[in-house]
PDB file of C-alpha atoms in Angstrom:
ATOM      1  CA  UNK A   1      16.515   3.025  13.842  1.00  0.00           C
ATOM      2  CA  UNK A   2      14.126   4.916  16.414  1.00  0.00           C
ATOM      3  CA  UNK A   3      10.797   3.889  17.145  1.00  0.00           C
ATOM      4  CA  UNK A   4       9.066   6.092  14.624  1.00  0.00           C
ATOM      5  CA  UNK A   5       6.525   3.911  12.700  1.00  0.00           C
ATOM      6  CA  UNK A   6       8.276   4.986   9.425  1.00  0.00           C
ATOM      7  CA  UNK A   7      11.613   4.572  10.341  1.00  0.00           C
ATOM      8  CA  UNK A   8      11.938   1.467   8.478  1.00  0.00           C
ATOM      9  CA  UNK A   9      10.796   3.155   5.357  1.00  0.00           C
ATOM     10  CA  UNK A  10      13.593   5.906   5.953  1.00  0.00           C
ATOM     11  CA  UNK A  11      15.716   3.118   6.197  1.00  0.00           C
ATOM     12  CA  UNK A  12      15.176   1.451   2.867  1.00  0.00           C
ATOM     13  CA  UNK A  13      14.999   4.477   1.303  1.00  0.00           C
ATOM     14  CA  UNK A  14      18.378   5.314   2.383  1.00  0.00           C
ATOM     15  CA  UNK A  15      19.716   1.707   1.087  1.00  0.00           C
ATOM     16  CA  UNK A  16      17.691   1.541  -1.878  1.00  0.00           C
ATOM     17  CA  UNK A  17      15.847  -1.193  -0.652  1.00  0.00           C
ATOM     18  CA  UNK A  18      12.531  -2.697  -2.272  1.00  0.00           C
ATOM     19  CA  UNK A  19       9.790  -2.242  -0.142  1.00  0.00           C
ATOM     20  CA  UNK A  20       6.683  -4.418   0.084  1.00  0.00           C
ATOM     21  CA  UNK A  21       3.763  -4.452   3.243  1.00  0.00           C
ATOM     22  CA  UNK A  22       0.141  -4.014   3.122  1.00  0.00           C
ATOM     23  CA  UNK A  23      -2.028  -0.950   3.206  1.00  0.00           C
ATOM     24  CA  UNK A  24      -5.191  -0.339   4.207  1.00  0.00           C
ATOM     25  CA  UNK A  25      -6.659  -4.065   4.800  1.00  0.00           C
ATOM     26  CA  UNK A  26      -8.623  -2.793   7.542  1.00  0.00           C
ATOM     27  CA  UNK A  27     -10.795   0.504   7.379  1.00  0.00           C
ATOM     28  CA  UNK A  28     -10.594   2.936  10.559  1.00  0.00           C
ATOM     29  CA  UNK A  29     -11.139   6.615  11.262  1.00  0.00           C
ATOM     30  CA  UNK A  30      -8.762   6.623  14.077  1.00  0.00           C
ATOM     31  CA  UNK A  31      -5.447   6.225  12.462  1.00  0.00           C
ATOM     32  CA  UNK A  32      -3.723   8.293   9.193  1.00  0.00           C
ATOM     33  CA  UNK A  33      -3.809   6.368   6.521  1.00  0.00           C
ATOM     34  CA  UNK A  34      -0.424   4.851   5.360  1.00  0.00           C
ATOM     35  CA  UNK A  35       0.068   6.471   2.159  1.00  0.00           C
ATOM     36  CA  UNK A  36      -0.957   9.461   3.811  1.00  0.00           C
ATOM     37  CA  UNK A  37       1.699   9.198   6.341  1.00  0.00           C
ATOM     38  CA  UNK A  38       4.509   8.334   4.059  1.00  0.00           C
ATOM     39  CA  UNK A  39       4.003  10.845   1.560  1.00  0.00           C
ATOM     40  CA  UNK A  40       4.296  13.545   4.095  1.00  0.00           C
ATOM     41  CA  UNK A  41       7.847  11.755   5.201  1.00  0.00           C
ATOM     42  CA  UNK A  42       8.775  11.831   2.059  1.00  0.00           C
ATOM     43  CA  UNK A  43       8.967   8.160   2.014  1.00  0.00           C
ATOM     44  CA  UNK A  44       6.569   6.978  -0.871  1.00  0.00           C
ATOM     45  CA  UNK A  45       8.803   5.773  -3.784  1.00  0.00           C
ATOM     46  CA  UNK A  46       8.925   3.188  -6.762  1.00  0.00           C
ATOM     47  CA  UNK A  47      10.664   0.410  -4.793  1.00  0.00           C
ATOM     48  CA  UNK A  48       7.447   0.099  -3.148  1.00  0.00           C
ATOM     49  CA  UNK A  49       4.836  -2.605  -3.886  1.00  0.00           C
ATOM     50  CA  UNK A  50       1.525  -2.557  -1.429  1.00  0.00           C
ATOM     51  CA  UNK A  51      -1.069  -5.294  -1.407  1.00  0.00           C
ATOM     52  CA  UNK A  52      -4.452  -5.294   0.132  1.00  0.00           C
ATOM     53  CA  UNK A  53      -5.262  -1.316  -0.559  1.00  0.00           C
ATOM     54  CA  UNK A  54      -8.870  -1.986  -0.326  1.00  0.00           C
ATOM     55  CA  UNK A  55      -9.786   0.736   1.590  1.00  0.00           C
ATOM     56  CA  UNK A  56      -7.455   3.231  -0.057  1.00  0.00           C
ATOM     57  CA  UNK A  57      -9.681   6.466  -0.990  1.00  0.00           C
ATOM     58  CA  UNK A  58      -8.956   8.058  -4.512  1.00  0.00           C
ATOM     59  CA  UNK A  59      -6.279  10.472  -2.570  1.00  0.00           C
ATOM     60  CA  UNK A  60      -4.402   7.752  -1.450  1.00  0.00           C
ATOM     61  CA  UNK A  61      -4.127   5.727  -4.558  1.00  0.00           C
ATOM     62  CA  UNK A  62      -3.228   9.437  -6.887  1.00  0.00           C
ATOM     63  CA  UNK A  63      -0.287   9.776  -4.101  1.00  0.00           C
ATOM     64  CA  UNK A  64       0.856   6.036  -4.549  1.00  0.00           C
ATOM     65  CA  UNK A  65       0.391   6.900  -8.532  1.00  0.00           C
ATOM     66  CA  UNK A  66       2.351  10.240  -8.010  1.00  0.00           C
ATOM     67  CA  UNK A  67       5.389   8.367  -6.132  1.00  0.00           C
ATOM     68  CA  UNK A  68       5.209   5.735  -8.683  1.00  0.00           C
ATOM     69  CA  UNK A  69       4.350   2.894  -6.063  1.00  0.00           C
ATOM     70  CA  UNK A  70       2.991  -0.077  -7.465  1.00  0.00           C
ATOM     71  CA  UNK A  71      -0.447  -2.110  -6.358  1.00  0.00           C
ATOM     72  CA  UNK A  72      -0.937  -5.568  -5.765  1.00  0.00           C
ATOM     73  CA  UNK A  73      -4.359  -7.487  -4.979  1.00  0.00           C
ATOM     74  CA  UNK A  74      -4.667 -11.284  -3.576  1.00  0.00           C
ATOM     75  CA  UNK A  75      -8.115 -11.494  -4.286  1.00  0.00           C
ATOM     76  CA  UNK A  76      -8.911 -14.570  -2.963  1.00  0.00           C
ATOM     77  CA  UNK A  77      -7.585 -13.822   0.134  1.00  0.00           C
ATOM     78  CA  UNK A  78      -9.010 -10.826   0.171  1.00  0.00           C
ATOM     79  CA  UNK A  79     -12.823 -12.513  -0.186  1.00  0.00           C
ATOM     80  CA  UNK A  80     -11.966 -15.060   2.480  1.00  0.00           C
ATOM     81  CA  UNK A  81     -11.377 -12.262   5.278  1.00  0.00           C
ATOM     82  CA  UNK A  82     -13.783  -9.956   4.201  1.00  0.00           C
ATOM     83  CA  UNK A  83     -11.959  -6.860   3.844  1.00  0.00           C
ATOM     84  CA  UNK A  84     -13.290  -5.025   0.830  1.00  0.00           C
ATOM     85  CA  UNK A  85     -13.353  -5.439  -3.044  1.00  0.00           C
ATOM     86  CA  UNK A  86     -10.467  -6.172  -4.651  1.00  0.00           C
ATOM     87  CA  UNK A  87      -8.572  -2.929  -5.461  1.00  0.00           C
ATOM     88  CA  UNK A  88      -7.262  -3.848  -8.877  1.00  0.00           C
ATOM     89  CA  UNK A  89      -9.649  -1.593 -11.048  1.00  0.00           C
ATOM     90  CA  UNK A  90      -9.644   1.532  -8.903  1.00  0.00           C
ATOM     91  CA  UNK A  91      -5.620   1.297  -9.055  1.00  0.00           C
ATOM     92  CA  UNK A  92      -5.955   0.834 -12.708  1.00  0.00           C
ATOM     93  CA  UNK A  93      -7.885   3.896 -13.233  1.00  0.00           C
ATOM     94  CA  UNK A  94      -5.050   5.981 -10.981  1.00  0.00           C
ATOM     95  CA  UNK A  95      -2.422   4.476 -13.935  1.00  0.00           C
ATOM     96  CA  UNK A  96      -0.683   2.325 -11.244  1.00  0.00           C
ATOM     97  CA  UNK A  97       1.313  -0.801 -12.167  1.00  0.00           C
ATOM     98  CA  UNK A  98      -0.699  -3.882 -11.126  1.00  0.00           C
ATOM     99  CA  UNK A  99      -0.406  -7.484 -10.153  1.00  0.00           C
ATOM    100  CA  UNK A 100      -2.554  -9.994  -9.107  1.00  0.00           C
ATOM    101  CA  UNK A 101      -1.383 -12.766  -6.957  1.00  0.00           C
ATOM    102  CA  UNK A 102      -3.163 -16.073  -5.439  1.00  0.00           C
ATOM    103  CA  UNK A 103      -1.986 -16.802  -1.605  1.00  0.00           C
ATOM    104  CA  UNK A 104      -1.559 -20.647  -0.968  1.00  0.00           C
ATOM    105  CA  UNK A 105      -1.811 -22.131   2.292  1.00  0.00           C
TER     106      UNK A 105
END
């Protein structure tokens, strides 16, 4: 594995792995975003879940939909550190399988 930042991507891809990480929990103009990134790799797929897309704009969540990647949102969470509404209706409108989950600590 090299020290791309999508190499581990590439690498569950290759092994038909299921993927799951966050995307987009914290807004910045100084980075490309995720889905972005991945869907030029060819790496977005449908063994890919992604929680905390918050700050995913309407491109990002029609490539997710396109690659058939799924959406998750821990609310809750989500409200305690302040980083955005909860993305579950915006997904919902870009046809994206959903899930809601509650984080215990």
């Amino acid at each position: 594995m090299t020290g791309e930042p999508t190499a581990p991507y590439a690498l569950a891809k290759e092994l038909d792995l299921l993927v799951t990480g966050h995307l987009n929990s914290v807004p910045t103009l100084q980075r490309v975003p995720e889905a972005v990134l991945l869907h030029h790799g060819g790496l977005l797929g449908p063994r890919q879940v992604y929680s905390h897309a918050n700050t995913s704009s309407d491109e990002e969540l029609a490539l997710l939909a396109a690659a058939g990647a799924a959406v998750t949102c821990t609310s809750e969470s989500e409200a305690q550190m302040g980083i955005g509404f909860p993305v579950l209706g915006r997904a919902r409108a870009a046809d994206r399988p959903l899930a809601a989950a509650r984080a215990f600590l």
